[in-house]
Amino acid sequence: MTVTEKQLIDDLRARKFKPVYLLTGEENYYIDKASEYFEKNVVDEDFRDFDQTVLYGRDVDMRTVIAYAKQFPMMSPVKLVLVKEAQDIPIKEWELLITYLEQPLPQTLLVFCYRHKKIAKNTKVYKSIDKAGVVFEKNRLYEDQIPDWIGSYINRHGHTITQKGAVLIAESLGNDLGKIANELDKVFISLQPGEVVNEDIIERNIGISKDYNVFELQKAIGRRDVVKCNRIVNHFAANPKDNPIQMVLPNLYSYFVKLMIYLQLPDKATAASALKVNPYFLKDYASAAQNYTLGKLASCIGYLNDADLRCKGIRNANTVTDGEILKELVFKIIH
């Protein structure tokens, strides 16, 4: 049975247990949070030394896992066998689980944390787990979904965030939900009840500059704002550890590819969906579309590829700094 995060937690709180759980998918944040819930809430703390076993896939084989699952609890009504990094158990060994699940021990919760990837749904072992227990699967969110996720996370903690603030965090921290959550948890410590998270708070607590970031550079490039572009790239060059060119180039590449797509869309009303960006960005793409042709954008991508090679030492021989490469790149793009 495949369940949502809410269904999973609601059933665990109600102590409606199944003999096996598969926590899987590309988004590790949800797997880790669900795993943490099992570890802290299924077996009473006083009984965990007796009836809670945590294993790691790289250190055990499936026969050992099943042997632990077949042991009856000693003190608690249920026994928890939690297998972290279960993807490290060789896939050929998983067939042994099929036999166990034909007659699983009702008092055991066998939980597999299968991170980074998934077991194919058409395999016997997946079907066996799905029939006998619970599958909880979470895929990585698209870039355009991250600001909304940030807003929801902050709302659950009794606060709100400005739209620009959510976009700023998403652009700067990427789609690593665990990293984003950790940074936001630091922010909550300094907030008053119900306080709105704005760009000033983000800059002060997370260290993301509200004026000097890739998001602002993209907007300035889109407007071909020479003064602001120069101000930002000069700041990046002076602070290379905070703004590494290896982070800037992929973001700019993605921006120009999406701008090329936007220029060719017959119906701009579908732009947010087609580009997989938050609707908040659309006004910036519409503005940039007035300043760039497809030919110019193709040239810009060529400039980016060249800059990428040079910052890796190709056609450079380490004689030009990353900051100088970035300055030259932006000059070519906006002129």
Short mmCIF file of C-alpha atoms in Angstrom, two decimals:
data_model
loop_
_atom_site.label_atom_id
_atom_site.label_comp_id
_atom_site.label_asym_id
_atom_site.label_seq_id
_atom_site.Cartn_x
_atom_site.Cartn_y
_atom_site.Cartn_z
CA MET A 1 0.00 0.00 0.00
CA THR A 2 1.46 3.33 -1.06
CA VAL A 3 0.80 6.18 1.39
CA THR A 4 1.44 9.90 1.78
CA GLU A 5 3.53 11.39 4.57
CA LYS A 6 0.36 12.37 6.46
CA GLN A 7 -1.17 8.90 6.14
CA LEU A 8 2.05 7.30 7.34
CA ILE A 9 2.38 9.50 10.42
CA ASP A 10 -1.35 9.32 11.24
CA ASP A 11 -1.25 5.50 11.21
CA LEU A 12 1.92 5.40 13.32
CA ARG A 13 0.41 7.78 15.86
CA ALA A 14 -2.65 5.57 16.02
CA ARG A 15 -0.26 2.59 16.33
CA LYS A 16 -1.77 0.95 13.26
CA PHE A 17 1.39 -0.93 12.38
CA LYS A 18 2.31 -3.02 9.34
CA PRO A 19 5.01 -5.72 9.26
CA VAL A 20 7.18 -3.97 6.67
CA TYR A 21 7.79 -0.41 5.51
CA LEU A 22 9.75 0.76 2.47
CA LEU A 23 10.78 4.42 2.68
CA THR A 24 12.16 5.24 -0.74
CA GLY A 25 12.65 7.84 -3.47
CA GLU A 26 15.07 10.48 -4.65
CA GLU A 27 14.16 13.02 -1.94
CA ASN A 28 16.12 11.93 1.12
CA TYR A 29 14.67 14.60 3.40
CA TYR A 30 11.31 12.85 3.76
CA ILE A 31 12.94 9.44 4.16
CA ASP A 32 15.16 10.76 6.94
CA LYS A 33 12.27 12.48 8.73
CA ALA A 34 10.09 9.37 8.54
CA SER A 35 13.01 7.23 9.74
CA GLU A 36 13.53 9.60 12.65
CA TYR A 37 9.86 9.31 13.59
CA PHE A 38 10.07 5.51 13.67
CA GLU A 39 13.22 5.63 15.78
CA LYS A 40 11.78 8.02 18.36
CA ASN A 41 8.15 6.99 18.61
CA VAL A 42 7.52 3.28 17.98
CA VAL A 43 9.33 1.67 20.93
CA ASP A 44 9.23 3.31 24.35
CA GLU A 45 12.58 4.83 25.28
CA ASP A 46 12.95 2.52 28.31
CA PHE A 47 12.71 -0.56 26.09
CA ARG A 48 14.82 0.46 23.09
CA ASP A 49 17.94 -1.37 24.24
CA PHE A 50 15.93 -4.60 24.10
CA ASP A 51 13.46 -4.13 21.27
CA GLN A 52 14.91 -1.62 18.81
CA THR A 53 17.64 -2.56 16.35
CA VAL A 54 19.24 -0.14 13.89
CA LEU A 55 21.20 -1.72 11.04
CA TYR A 56 23.07 -0.29 8.04
CA GLY A 57 22.84 -1.79 4.58
CA ARG A 58 26.58 -1.70 3.97
CA ASP A 59 27.21 -3.79 7.12
CA VAL A 60 24.54 -6.51 6.87
CA ASP A 61 23.03 -8.94 4.41
CA MET A 62 19.34 -9.69 4.00
CA ARG A 63 19.56 -12.99 5.90
CA THR A 64 20.80 -11.10 8.96
CA VAL A 65 18.04 -8.52 8.62
CA ILE A 66 15.39 -11.23 8.45
CA ALA A 67 16.92 -13.03 11.44
CA TYR A 68 16.47 -9.87 13.53
CA ALA A 69 12.91 -9.46 12.20
CA LYS A 70 12.01 -12.98 13.37
CA GLN A 71 13.01 -12.25 16.97
CA PHE A 72 10.10 -11.64 19.33
CA PRO A 73 10.07 -8.43 21.39
CA MET A 74 11.30 -8.81 24.97
CA MET A 75 9.77 -5.86 26.81
CA SER A 76 7.76 -3.80 24.32
CA PRO A 77 4.54 -4.83 22.54
CA VAL A 78 6.42 -4.43 19.24
CA LYS A 79 9.98 -4.74 17.98
CA LEU A 80 11.50 -2.23 15.55
CA VAL A 81 14.14 -3.30 13.05
CA LEU A 82 15.28 -0.17 11.18
CA VAL A 83 17.57 -0.68 8.19
CA LYS A 84 19.26 2.56 7.14
CA GLU A 85 21.00 2.91 3.74
CA ALA A 86 19.11 -0.21 2.64
CA GLN A 87 20.04 0.48 -0.98
CA ASP A 88 23.51 -0.87 -0.11
CA ILE A 89 22.14 -4.40 0.32
CA PRO A 90 22.73 -6.21 -3.01
CA ILE A 91 19.50 -6.29 -4.98
CA LYS A 92 19.74 -10.06 -5.58
CA GLU A 93 19.41 -10.62 -1.81
CA TRP A 94 16.08 -8.83 -1.63
CA GLU A 95 14.26 -11.87 -3.02
CA LEU A 96 14.79 -13.51 0.38
CA LEU A 97 12.37 -10.94 1.77
CA ILE A 98 9.55 -12.33 -0.35
CA THR A 99 9.53 -15.61 1.58
CA TYR A 100 9.64 -13.82 4.94
CA LEU A 101 6.70 -11.57 4.02
CA GLU A 102 4.51 -14.58 3.28
CA GLN A 103 4.40 -15.12 7.07
CA PRO A 104 5.92 -12.05 8.75
CA LEU A 105 6.13 -11.76 12.52
CA PRO A 106 3.16 -9.52 13.48
CA GLN A 107 5.03 -8.03 16.44
CA THR A 108 7.91 -6.75 14.26
CA LEU A 109 8.07 -3.52 12.29
CA LEU A 110 10.73 -4.01 9.61
CA VAL A 111 11.61 -0.62 8.11
CA PHE A 112 13.86 -0.12 5.08
CA CYS A 113 15.29 3.34 4.29
CA TYR A 114 16.11 3.03 0.59
CA ARG A 115 17.65 6.40 -0.25
CA HIS A 116 18.71 8.13 -3.50
CA LYS A 117 16.88 5.67 -5.74
CA LYS A 118 13.95 3.25 -5.95
CA ILE A 119 13.18 -0.44 -6.32
CA ALA A 120 11.43 -1.07 -9.64
CA LYS A 121 7.67 -1.37 -9.16
CA ASN A 122 7.39 -4.34 -11.52
CA THR A 123 9.67 -6.56 -9.39
CA LYS A 124 8.36 -9.33 -7.15
CA VAL A 125 9.98 -7.85 -4.05
CA TYR A 126 8.33 -4.45 -4.56
CA LYS A 127 4.93 -6.06 -5.11
CA SER A 128 5.46 -8.23 -2.05
CA ILE A 129 6.27 -5.21 0.16
CA ASP A 130 3.37 -3.24 -1.29
CA LYS A 131 0.97 -6.11 -0.54
CA ALA A 132 2.17 -6.97 2.95
CA GLY A 133 3.07 -3.51 4.20
CA VAL A 134 3.54 0.13 3.31
CA VAL A 135 5.50 1.94 0.62
CA PHE A 136 6.30 5.60 1.26
CA GLU A 137 7.89 7.22 -1.80
CA LYS A 138 9.01 10.80 -2.34
CA ASN A 139 10.63 12.17 -5.48
CA ARG A 140 12.77 15.29 -5.63
CA LEU A 141 10.78 18.49 -6.09
CA TYR A 142 11.13 20.57 -9.24
CA GLU A 143 12.85 23.95 -8.92
CA ASP A 144 9.57 25.82 -9.30
CA GLN A 145 8.06 23.89 -6.37
CA ILE A 146 10.77 24.81 -3.87
CA PRO A 147 9.52 28.34 -2.96
CA ASP A 148 6.06 26.95 -2.15
CA TRP A 149 7.64 24.19 -0.05
CA ILE A 150 9.65 26.82 1.84
CA GLY A 151 6.47 28.80 2.47
CA SER A 152 4.65 25.71 3.76
CA TYR A 153 7.55 24.74 6.02
CA ILE A 154 7.68 28.21 7.51
CA ASN A 155 3.88 28.28 7.96
CA ARG A 156 4.05 25.03 9.94
CA HIS A 157 6.39 26.80 12.35
CA GLY A 158 4.01 29.71 12.88
CA HIS A 159 5.57 32.23 10.51
CA THR A 160 5.21 33.53 6.95
CA ILE A 161 7.78 34.57 4.37
CA THR A 162 7.79 37.16 1.61
CA GLN A 163 7.56 35.75 -1.89
CA LYS A 164 10.90 37.27 -2.82
CA GLY A 165 12.44 35.79 0.32
CA ALA A 166 11.25 32.29 -0.58
CA VAL A 167 12.61 32.65 -4.10
CA LEU A 168 15.92 34.01 -2.77
CA ILE A 169 16.41 30.98 -0.51
CA ALA A 170 15.42 28.57 -3.27
CA GLU A 171 17.80 30.15 -5.76
CA SER A 172 20.67 30.21 -3.30
CA LEU A 173 20.29 26.83 -1.59
CA GLY A 174 18.92 24.76 -4.46
CA ASN A 175 16.52 21.85 -3.98
CA ASP A 176 18.22 20.13 -1.04
CA LEU A 177 15.27 20.18 1.37
CA GLY A 178 17.36 19.00 4.30
CA LYS A 179 19.79 21.87 3.85
CA ILE A 180 16.95 24.38 3.48
CA ALA A 181 15.18 23.07 6.59
CA ASN A 182 18.38 23.26 8.64
CA GLU A 183 18.95 26.88 7.63
CA LEU A 184 15.34 27.84 8.34
CA ASP A 185 15.49 26.18 11.76
CA LYS A 186 18.36 28.55 12.59
CA VAL A 187 16.21 31.50 11.51
CA PHE A 188 13.29 30.47 13.74
CA ILE A 189 15.45 30.77 16.86
CA SER A 190 15.75 34.55 16.49
CA LEU A 191 12.14 35.27 15.44
CA GLN A 192 9.30 36.67 17.48
CA PRO A 193 6.00 34.73 17.37
CA GLY A 194 4.32 35.25 13.98
CA GLU A 195 7.16 37.37 12.61
CA VAL A 196 7.45 37.54 8.81
CA VAL A 197 10.69 36.21 7.32
CA ASN A 198 11.93 38.89 4.92
CA GLU A 199 15.12 39.44 2.92
CA ASP A 200 16.83 41.32 5.75
CA ILE A 201 16.25 38.42 8.16
CA ILE A 202 17.48 35.94 5.54
CA GLU A 203 20.66 37.94 4.98
CA ARG A 204 21.30 38.33 8.70
CA ASN A 205 20.65 34.70 9.69
CA ILE A 206 21.48 32.61 6.62
CA GLY A 207 24.10 34.86 5.05
CA ILE A 208 22.41 35.16 1.65
CA SER A 209 22.86 38.71 0.43
CA LYS A 210 19.60 40.29 -0.70
CA ASP A 211 21.48 42.43 -3.24
CA TYR A 212 24.41 40.26 -4.33
CA ASN A 213 23.19 36.83 -5.40
CA VAL A 214 22.69 34.84 -8.60
CA PHE A 215 18.98 35.67 -8.65
CA GLU A 216 19.72 39.42 -8.73
CA LEU A 217 22.46 38.90 -11.33
CA GLN A 218 20.01 37.08 -13.60
CA LYS A 219 17.50 39.90 -13.30
CA ALA A 220 20.17 42.51 -14.05
CA ILE A 221 21.37 40.53 -17.07
CA GLY A 222 17.78 40.18 -18.29
CA ARG A 223 17.37 43.97 -18.15
CA ARG A 224 20.89 44.48 -19.54
CA ASP A 225 21.50 46.75 -16.58
CA VAL A 226 25.22 47.41 -17.01
CA VAL A 227 25.72 49.24 -13.72
CA LYS A 228 24.03 46.61 -11.56
CA CYS A 229 25.67 43.72 -13.42
CA ASN A 230 29.10 45.24 -12.83
CA ARG A 231 28.34 45.89 -9.18
CA ILE A 232 27.26 42.28 -8.61
CA VAL A 233 30.10 40.58 -10.52
CA ASN A 234 32.65 42.81 -8.79
CA HIS A 235 31.19 41.68 -5.46
CA PHE A 236 31.33 38.04 -6.58
CA ALA A 237 34.95 38.45 -7.67
CA ALA A 238 35.86 40.00 -4.31
CA ASN A 239 34.09 37.18 -2.41
CA PRO A 240 34.80 34.02 -4.41
CA LYS A 241 34.13 31.62 -1.51
CA ASP A 242 30.62 33.00 -1.03
CA ASN A 243 29.88 33.14 -4.75
CA PRO A 244 31.93 30.46 -6.54
CA ILE A 245 31.84 30.59 -10.31
CA GLN A 246 31.04 26.85 -10.28
CA MET A 247 27.67 27.77 -8.73
CA VAL A 248 27.03 30.85 -10.88
CA LEU A 249 27.59 29.27 -14.30
CA PRO A 250 25.01 26.43 -14.03
CA ASN A 251 22.38 28.89 -12.81
CA LEU A 252 23.04 31.25 -15.71
CA TYR A 253 23.01 28.35 -18.17
CA SER A 254 19.61 27.21 -16.88
CA TYR A 255 18.34 30.78 -17.05
CA PHE A 256 19.32 31.24 -20.72
CA VAL A 257 17.92 27.87 -21.77
CA LYS A 258 14.60 28.75 -20.16
CA LEU A 259 14.66 32.18 -21.76
CA MET A 260 15.14 30.53 -25.17
CA ILE A 261 12.13 28.32 -24.47
CA TYR A 262 10.09 31.32 -23.34
CA LEU A 263 10.84 33.23 -26.57
CA GLN A 264 9.51 30.34 -28.64
CA LEU A 265 6.34 29.67 -26.66
CA PRO A 266 3.24 30.36 -28.78
CA ASP A 267 1.12 30.76 -25.63
CA LYS A 268 2.87 32.68 -22.86
CA ALA A 269 0.01 31.81 -20.48
CA THR A 270 1.55 28.34 -20.11
CA ALA A 271 5.05 29.69 -19.51
CA ALA A 272 5.34 28.82 -15.80
CA SER A 273 4.46 25.20 -16.49
CA ALA A 274 6.62 24.95 -19.61
CA LEU A 275 9.68 26.45 -17.93
CA LYS A 276 9.03 24.71 -14.59
CA VAL A 277 9.53 27.99 -12.74
CA ASN A 278 7.55 29.78 -10.07
CA PRO A 279 5.06 32.25 -11.61
CA TYR A 280 6.86 34.95 -9.63
CA PHE A 281 9.68 34.75 -12.19
CA LEU A 282 7.56 35.25 -15.30
CA LYS A 283 7.69 39.03 -15.30
CA ASP A 284 11.49 38.82 -15.39
CA TYR A 285 11.42 36.43 -18.34
CA ALA A 286 8.93 38.67 -20.15
CA SER A 287 11.20 41.67 -19.58
CA ALA A 288 14.33 39.81 -20.69
CA ALA A 289 12.57 38.57 -23.83
CA GLN A 290 12.45 42.18 -25.01
CA ASN A 291 16.23 42.45 -24.78
CA TYR A 292 17.48 39.19 -26.28
CA THR A 293 17.04 37.38 -29.57
CA LEU A 294 17.43 33.64 -30.04
CA GLY A 295 20.69 34.26 -31.84
CA LYS A 296 22.07 36.32 -28.97
CA LEU A 297 20.98 33.69 -26.44
CA ALA A 298 22.75 30.97 -28.43
CA SER A 299 25.89 33.12 -28.29
CA CYS A 300 25.45 33.55 -24.54
CA ILE A 301 25.36 29.80 -24.04
CA GLY A 302 28.54 29.58 -26.07
CA TYR A 303 30.14 32.19 -23.80
CA LEU A 304 29.07 30.15 -20.76
CA ASN A 305 30.60 26.95 -22.14
CA ASP A 306 33.85 28.79 -22.82
CA ALA A 307 33.88 30.28 -19.31
CA ASP A 308 33.27 26.82 -17.85
CA LEU A 309 36.27 25.40 -19.69
CA ARG A 310 38.50 28.31 -18.70
CA CYS A 311 37.65 28.09 -14.99
CA LYS A 312 38.64 24.40 -15.22
CA GLY A 313 42.06 25.37 -16.59
CA ILE A 314 41.37 24.67 -20.26
CA ARG A 315 42.64 27.47 -22.51
CA ASN A 316 43.63 29.31 -19.35
CA ALA A 317 46.69 27.71 -17.71
CA ASN A 318 45.57 29.34 -14.42
CA THR A 319 46.66 32.79 -15.56
CA VAL A 320 43.18 34.32 -15.27
CA THR A 321 41.16 34.24 -12.02
CA ASP A 322 37.57 33.02 -11.78
CA GLY A 323 36.52 36.57 -10.96
CA GLU A 324 38.08 37.89 -14.16
CA ILE A 325 36.48 35.10 -16.19
CA LEU A 326 33.07 36.00 -14.72
CA LYS A 327 33.52 39.72 -15.41
CA GLU A 328 34.45 39.01 -19.03
CA LEU A 329 31.53 36.59 -19.40
CA VAL A 330 28.94 39.08 -18.16
CA PHE A 331 30.43 41.84 -20.34
CA LYS A 332 30.01 39.63 -23.45
CA ILE A 333 26.47 38.70 -22.46
CA ILE A 334 25.10 42.20 -21.93
CA HIS A 335 26.90 43.93 -24.85
#
